Amino acid sequence: MRAGVLISGRGTNLQALIDASAAPDYPAEIGVVISNRADAPGLDRARSADIPAVAIVEPERADFAAAATAVLREHRVGLVALAGFMRILDTGFVAAWQDRLVNIHPSLLPAFPGLRAQRQAIAAGVRFSGCTVHFVRPEVDTGPIIAQAVVPVHPDDDETSLSDRILAVEHRLYPLAVRLFAEGRLAIVGNRVAVIGWVGPDVALLNPAEPLVSAAG
Ligand code: GRF
């Protein structure tokens, strides 16, 4: 199965997908990378991996959607993966790719949709955050959840340190989610995704963890 990846920036998640697809047993390959910005560093990651890299710089949302659809069709893509794609997509595009369009977001959705999710998490004082891969629906950062990864939020975290911790698990989660899709192991049932052959952790995490350091010193 070929995936098309849409980016706007540095493309580290794209790189994780490129690296994963280099393994002989990985069931997906990256057929084309599209950026809405001509200067996105992720385009060079694609070119370095001999993957077609296309910049589509169109001020009108519908024009971008039409051009992107043509490129995705040309490369016979079966899945579109948004990876740091920072533009709201045309509703017609979302409808056309329904259930074949996925996104990664740096929070445990439905908490903290939208921009700067890591900063939102710190401001809210949550003890855990993470990332979510989900099927895309017209409303931003909504849609059936495929997979999530959790990281702790430490008391001295700032937006950068939390973003780095989350990004490290994004790079593991996105290739996993794309693999599940490519293997046909995802069934959307209403707003939920049934994963065939699901193996999940059976642990509880506490944060703060026990034993606590004595406050009295
Ligand atoms: C990631 O944090 C992703 O979750 C969000 O945008 C960021 C993209 O980073 N949607 P990169 O371009 O993949 O490095």
Coordinates of C-alpha atoms and ligand atoms in Angstrom, one line a residue:
M1 CA 0.0 0.0 0.0
R2 CA 1.2 3.5 -0.9
A3 CA 0.8 6.4 1.5
G4 CA 0.9 10.1 0.6
V5 CA 2.2 12.3 3.3
L6 CA 1.2 16.0 3.7
I7 CA 3.6 18.3 5.6
S8 CA 4.2 21.9 6.2
G9 CA 7.5 21.9 8.1
R10 CA 10.5 20.0 9.4
G11 CA 9.1 16.5 8.7
T12 CA 10.4 14.4 11.6
N13 CA 7.3 12.3 11.6
L14 CA 7.6 11.9 7.8
Q15 CA 11.2 10.8 8.5
A16 CA 9.9 8.2 11.0
L17 CA 7.5 6.9 8.3
I18 CA 10.3 6.8 5.7
D19 CA 12.6 4.9 8.1
A20 CA 9.9 2.4 9.0
S21 CA 9.0 1.7 5.4
A22 CA 12.6 0.8 4.7
A23 CA 12.1 -2.4 6.6
P24 CA 11.4 -5.3 4.2
D25 CA 8.4 -6.4 6.3
Y26 CA 6.8 -3.0 6.6
P27 CA 3.4 -3.1 4.7
A28 CA 3.4 0.5 3.4
E29 CA 5.6 2.7 1.3
I30 CA 5.6 6.5 1.0
G31 CA 4.5 7.2 -2.6
V32 CA 4.6 11.0 -2.6
V33 CA 5.2 13.9 -0.2
I34 CA 3.2 17.1 -0.6
S35 CA 3.9 20.4 1.2
N36 CA 1.9 23.5 1.2
R37 CA 5.1 25.4 1.7
A38 CA 7.9 25.4 -0.8
D39 CA 10.6 25.8 1.8
A40 CA 9.5 23.0 4.1
P41 CA 12.7 21.1 5.2
G42 CA 10.6 17.9 5.1
L43 CA 10.7 18.1 1.2
D44 CA 14.4 17.5 1.3
R45 CA 13.9 14.4 3.6
A46 CA 11.7 13.0 0.9
R47 CA 14.1 13.8 -2.0
S48 CA 17.0 12.2 0.0
A49 CA 14.9 9.0 0.2
D50 CA 14.1 9.2 -3.6
I51 CA 10.4 9.9 -2.9
P52 CA 8.6 12.4 -5.1
A53 CA 8.3 15.7 -3.3
V54 CA 5.8 18.3 -4.5
A55 CA 5.2 21.8 -3.2
I56 CA 1.6 23.0 -3.8
V57 CA 1.5 26.7 -2.9
E58 CA -2.1 27.8 -3.4
P59 CA -3.7 30.6 -1.5
E60 CA -7.2 29.2 -2.0
R61 CA -8.1 26.1 0.1
A62 CA -10.1 24.5 -2.7
D63 CA -7.3 25.0 -5.2
F64 CA -4.8 23.3 -2.9
A65 CA -7.3 20.4 -2.4
A66 CA -7.8 20.0 -6.2
A67 CA -4.1 20.0 -6.9
A68 CA -3.2 17.7 -4.0
T69 CA -5.9 15.2 -5.0
A70 CA -4.5 15.1 -8.6
V71 CA -1.0 14.4 -7.3
L72 CA -2.2 11.7 -4.8
R73 CA -4.2 10.0 -7.5
E74 CA -1.3 10.1 -9.9
H75 CA 0.8 8.3 -7.3
R76 CA -2.1 5.8 -6.6
V77 CA -2.1 6.5 -2.9
G78 CA -4.4 4.4 -0.6
L79 CA -3.8 6.5 2.5
V80 CA -3.1 10.1 3.2
A81 CA -1.2 10.8 6.4
L82 CA -1.0 14.4 7.7
A83 CA 2.4 14.9 9.4
G84 CA 2.7 18.4 10.7
F85 CA 0.4 19.7 8.0
M86 CA -0.6 23.2 9.3
R87 CA -3.4 24.1 7.0
I88 CA -7.1 23.4 7.4
L89 CA -8.2 21.1 4.7
D90 CA -11.1 21.8 2.4
T91 CA -14.2 19.8 3.6
G92 CA -14.6 18.3 0.1
F93 CA -11.0 16.9 0.4
V94 CA -11.8 15.4 3.9
A95 CA -15.0 13.9 2.5
A96 CA -13.3 12.4 -0.6
W97 CA -10.6 10.7 1.6
Q98 CA -12.9 9.8 4.4
D99 CA -11.5 6.8 6.4
R100 CA -8.3 7.0 4.3
L101 CA -7.0 10.2 5.9
V102 CA -5.2 10.2 9.2
N103 CA -3.4 12.8 11.4
I104 CA -1.1 12.8 14.3
H105 CA -1.6 15.4 17.1
P106 CA 0.6 16.0 20.1
S107 CA -1.9 15.5 22.9
L108 CA -4.2 12.8 24.2
L109 CA -7.3 13.9 22.2
P110 CA -10.0 15.0 22.9
A111 CA -7.9 17.0 25.3
F112 CA -6.0 20.0 23.9
P113 CA -7.0 20.2 20.2
G114 CA -5.7 23.0 18.1
L115 CA -2.4 24.8 18.1
R116 CA 0.3 24.5 20.8
A117 CA -1.2 21.4 22.4
Q118 CA 1.9 20.9 24.6
R119 CA 1.6 24.4 26.0
Q120 CA -2.1 23.8 26.7
A121 CA -1.2 20.6 28.6
I122 CA 1.4 22.4 30.8
A123 CA -1.1 25.3 31.4
A124 CA -3.8 22.8 32.5
G125 CA -1.4 21.1 34.9
V126 CA -2.0 17.6 33.7
R127 CA 0.3 14.8 34.9
F128 CA 0.3 12.9 31.6
S129 CA 0.1 13.9 28.0
G130 CA 1.1 12.2 24.8
C131 CA 0.0 11.9 21.2
T132 CA -2.9 10.6 19.1
V133 CA -3.2 9.2 15.6
H134 CA -6.8 9.5 14.4
F135 CA -8.9 9.4 11.3
V136 CA -9.7 12.9 10.1
R137 CA -13.1 14.4 10.3
P138 CA -14.0 18.0 9.2
E139 CA -13.7 19.5 12.7
V140 CA -10.1 20.1 13.6
D141 CA -8.4 17.4 15.6
T142 CA -11.5 15.2 15.8
G143 CA -12.2 11.8 14.4
P144 CA -12.0 8.1 15.4
I145 CA -8.9 7.4 17.4
I146 CA -6.5 4.7 16.1
A147 CA -3.7 4.8 18.7
Q148 CA -2.3 6.9 21.5
A149 CA 1.0 7.1 23.4
V150 CA 1.4 8.5 26.9
V151 CA 4.3 10.4 28.5
P152 CA 4.6 12.0 31.9
V153 CA 4.6 15.7 32.4
H154 CA 7.4 16.6 34.8
P155 CA 7.2 19.6 37.2
D156 CA 10.0 21.4 35.6
D157 CA 8.8 20.9 32.0
D158 CA 8.4 23.7 29.6
E159 CA 6.8 23.6 26.2
T160 CA 10.0 22.6 24.6
S161 CA 10.9 19.7 26.9
L162 CA 7.4 18.3 26.8
S163 CA 7.3 18.7 23.0
D164 CA 10.5 16.8 22.7
R165 CA 9.3 14.0 25.0
I166 CA 6.0 13.7 23.0
L167 CA 7.8 13.9 19.7
A168 CA 9.9 10.8 20.6
V169 CA 6.8 8.7 21.0
E170 CA 5.1 10.3 17.9
H171 CA 7.9 8.7 15.9
R172 CA 7.0 5.3 17.3
L173 CA 3.3 5.7 17.2
Y174 CA 2.8 7.0 13.6
P175 CA 4.6 4.1 11.9
L176 CA 2.6 1.7 14.1
A177 CA -0.8 3.3 13.2
V178 CA 0.1 3.3 9.5
R179 CA 1.1 -0.3 9.7
L180 CA -2.3 -1.2 11.3
F181 CA -4.1 0.6 8.5
A182 CA -2.0 -1.0 5.7
E183 CA -2.6 -4.5 7.2
G184 CA -6.3 -3.9 7.1
R185 CA -6.6 -4.2 10.9
L186 CA -8.6 -1.1 11.6
A187 CA -12.4 -1.1 11.5
I188 CA -14.3 2.1 12.1
V189 CA -17.4 1.5 14.2
G190 CA -19.2 4.8 14.7
N191 CA -16.6 7.1 16.4
R192 CA -14.5 4.2 17.6
V193 CA -11.9 2.1 15.9
A194 CA -11.7 -1.6 16.4
V195 CA -8.2 -2.9 16.1
I196 CA -7.9 -6.5 15.0
G197 CA -5.3 -8.4 17.1
W198 CA -5.1 -5.6 19.7
V199 CA -2.4 -6.1 22.2
G200 CA -2.3 -3.4 24.9
P201 CA -0.4 -2.6 28.1
D202 CA -2.0 -3.8 31.3
V203 CA -0.4 -1.3 33.6
A204 CA -1.4 1.7 35.7
L205 CA 0.9 4.7 35.9
L206 CA 0.9 7.1 38.8
N207 CA 2.4 10.6 38.6
P208 CA 3.6 11.7 41.1
A209 CA 4.8 8.1 41.5
E210 CA 5.2 6.3 44.8
P211 CA 7.2 6.3 46.9
L212 CA 7.3 10.1 47.2
V213 CA 10.4 11.8 48.4
S214 CA 9.7 12.9 52.0
A215 CA 8.6 16.5 52.0
A216 CA 10.3 16.9 55.4
G217 CA 13.6 16.0 53.8
Ligands
GRF1 C1 4.1 17.1 15.4 O1 4.2 17.5 16.8 C2 2.8 16.7 15.1 O2 2.1 16.0 16.1 C3 2.0 18.0 14.8 O3 3.0 18.8 14.2 C4 4.3 18.4 14.6 C5 5.0 18.1 13.3 O4 6.4 17.8 13.5 N1 0.8 17.8 14.1 P1 7.2 17.2 12.3 O5 7.1 18.2 11.2 O6 6.7 15.9 12.0 O7 8.6 17.2 12.9

